[in-house]
């Protein structure tokens, strides 16, 4: 439930639409004299290039923004109602990522499918991703945090696969990267003519679902007692949302923020009944994307065709959602964590010793054994070239895992990690500023900027998520918003063609290619310092989850301990992000795997998470440089391929454990 805004949904939609209309008219006036507007729209003079551009580029782009924004707003509202989940959207459930991956795979291996229709390929990919998410979270009765965690894992996996395809097939998929950012550029009326009738049919279908969805707001038993087939209605609603998302992704690419922001804003504005919520989300989504696209065209000028509107949507919409987070009153119910689904380990030292042995063996294999032109071989003479990247990967895994475990205990949120909560995004923001703004790009400057960015992001998220009772969804929304802003910034830089942005893309995938001996030494020293700090803060981490009153009664200052833990987390995240990039998700996976081993006390759990994070990253670095020889897969992507299936397996069996 949300608190009401000072005006209703109609007023909010009207204000956004009025602002978009004003921008549209002013932009059109710059392109063409007012006296020629009607002529250009109705019967343009083919000898006047200005009229032709208005008729076949500007006008269809405006209509496309309205159609796509409305479709995504409606899709997000349908998903949130079907799953009773305020965080559900095409992005958080992996639908957009699955659709984009399906298009990339079809472009490479089955281009004939695209001739049949890109939307069908996108719908198939989105539906497959959604089914995986539902399968992983079904045993938890589709509880909000479990659904979103499964959605993030599936999105990460699909995104990693798409990134790998782009790295190895850049000559085929370079255009797909920019298009996938959500480009609304048009050259004719083909896309609006394609979308309009399909979205109209989807609107009719949504109208027919109003009464069943109203009954679905009741408890399942009550809805069944009134004759409603809950599984059928839920699956039908999900299928409609996937179809709407597939239409959009198949025609203009991924525009991921509208489906989350539009329904949330409509709810905050006071829409409570199903019908007004669906209609309001549709109209508000259309107004949001219309306003954003017009802003892009005014700010970018002649370069507007190269700026993906989907990226700009996040830049404009994320601050709006960050403001909205402070007004949300979300359910305090959350699913049981993994620690409640497993037995406590009887001999934690044996488990830690086994993990340490695995890490040592794996490190020796990584340093001594490789794959070359003559196949697998033992090459001790290559150790001087291999050890910097192996040690850098190990250290980054240790720090991200420790940071993730500390965040999960500090926030009481089983989904917390530097990547999910936007802490890695904050570090990346700092690094981007150091690269693109500051004159000095020395490693020390980059590290300082990344640390400051991580700390500010973490403080912002905790401030936005603060309430009398900690609510995980609030912090997740803040993290989603910050992560979306970072992704949008990188996509915009990529679209601008700056060569530094290409280096940034390579770093984002978690590459250890450029790790030097100095980098490895600094990272190793930071990792050892992180491990040395764990015994000093272990008691705090055992007490902090009990709440401020209990902490004070036990002699612990909640404020002081929180500040120390925040600084430690930010520093570890900054160093690890600088070394390995922001997209490994080791910080999410390793603590969950450690809990699954039965380690529940803070110190053994964090040490096990650190060892597991190191194992994941060392294995990822080794496999990444050997499996596809002579090409190399970035360690961050490889870690995703290793860790995501493990986390999916953990999610799938938590209920039965």
Short mmCIF file of N, CA and C in Angstrom, two decimals, residues 24 46 59 116 136 220 285 305 315 331 337 369 380 388 426 484 493 505 543 545 575 586 605 622 628 643 653 656:
data_model
loop_
_atom_site.label_atom_id
_atom_site.label_comp_id
_atom_site.label_asym_id
_atom_site.label_seq_id
_atom_site.Cartn_x
_atom_site.Cartn_y
_atom_site.Cartn_z
N UNK A 24 6.90 18.89 -27.21
CA UNK A 24 6.65 18.45 -28.58
C UNK A 24 6.44 19.63 -29.50
N UNK A 46 7.30 16.69 -51.13
CA UNK A 46 8.46 15.80 -51.20
C UNK A 46 9.75 16.57 -51.50
N UNK A 59 6.80 12.52 -36.42
CA UNK A 59 5.44 12.12 -36.04
C UNK A 59 5.34 10.64 -35.70
N UNK A 116 9.88 -14.02 -40.01
CA UNK A 116 8.50 -14.32 -39.61
C UNK A 116 7.94 -13.20 -38.75
N UNK A 136 11.04 -21.19 -10.31
CA UNK A 136 11.94 -21.07 -9.17
C UNK A 136 11.24 -20.57 -7.92
N UNK A 220 -6.54 -16.39 -1.93
CA UNK A 220 -6.80 -17.42 -2.94
C UNK A 220 -8.02 -18.27 -2.60
N UNK A 285 2.22 5.49 -18.31
CA UNK A 285 3.36 4.97 -19.04
C UNK A 285 3.54 5.68 -20.37
N UNK A 305 19.01 10.87 -32.83
CA UNK A 305 18.79 9.56 -33.45
C UNK A 305 19.71 8.50 -32.87
N UNK A 315 17.45 7.54 -16.73
CA UNK A 315 18.06 8.74 -16.17
C UNK A 315 17.01 9.72 -15.65
N UNK A 331 4.41 -4.08 2.20
CA UNK A 331 4.16 -5.19 3.13
C UNK A 331 5.42 -5.53 3.89
N UNK A 337 14.46 -16.80 5.07
CA UNK A 337 15.74 -16.84 4.41
C UNK A 337 16.24 -18.25 4.29
N UNK A 369 48.29 -24.83 -15.24
CA UNK A 369 47.72 -25.56 -16.37
C UNK A 369 46.92 -24.60 -17.24
N UNK A 380 54.70 -24.07 -16.23
CA UNK A 380 55.11 -23.26 -15.08
C UNK A 380 55.75 -21.94 -15.48
N UNK A 388 49.08 -12.43 -11.71
CA UNK A 388 48.39 -11.17 -11.37
C UNK A 388 46.88 -11.23 -11.56
N UNK A 426 27.25 2.71 -7.56
CA UNK A 426 27.82 3.94 -7.04
C UNK A 426 29.33 3.99 -7.24
N UNK A 484 19.63 1.28 -12.53
CA UNK A 484 19.09 1.70 -13.82
C UNK A 484 19.77 2.97 -14.31
N UNK A 493 26.82 6.67 -23.04
CA UNK A 493 28.21 6.87 -23.42
C UNK A 493 28.60 5.98 -24.60
N UNK A 505 32.88 -0.75 -21.25
CA UNK A 505 32.08 -1.95 -21.48
C UNK A 505 32.89 -3.20 -21.17
N UNK A 543 24.77 -9.21 16.41
CA UNK A 543 23.82 -8.48 17.24
C UNK A 543 22.95 -7.53 16.42
N UNK A 545 21.38 -7.59 13.56
CA UNK A 545 20.08 -8.03 13.04
C UNK A 545 18.99 -8.14 14.10
N UNK A 575 37.14 -1.31 -4.09
CA UNK A 575 38.35 -1.98 -4.58
C UNK A 575 37.99 -3.13 -5.51
N UNK A 586 28.79 -11.93 -7.43
CA UNK A 586 29.37 -12.82 -6.42
C UNK A 586 28.89 -12.40 -5.03
N UNK A 605 30.22 -17.79 8.73
CA UNK A 605 29.47 -17.59 7.50
C UNK A 605 30.20 -16.66 6.54
N UNK A 622 40.08 -18.79 -14.71
CA UNK A 622 40.77 -19.91 -15.38
C UNK A 622 39.95 -20.43 -16.55
N UNK A 628 37.40 -21.07 -24.45
CA UNK A 628 37.16 -20.58 -25.81
C UNK A 628 38.46 -20.13 -26.46
N UNK A 643 27.87 -19.27 -11.13
CA UNK A 643 27.14 -19.00 -9.90
C UNK A 643 25.63 -18.96 -10.06
N UNK A 653 15.30 -25.62 -4.45
CA UNK A 653 15.19 -26.66 -3.43
C UNK A 653 15.06 -26.13 -2.01
N UNK A 656 12.01 -27.56 -0.15
CA UNK A 656 12.00 -28.96 0.23
C UNK A 656 13.12 -29.32 1.19
#
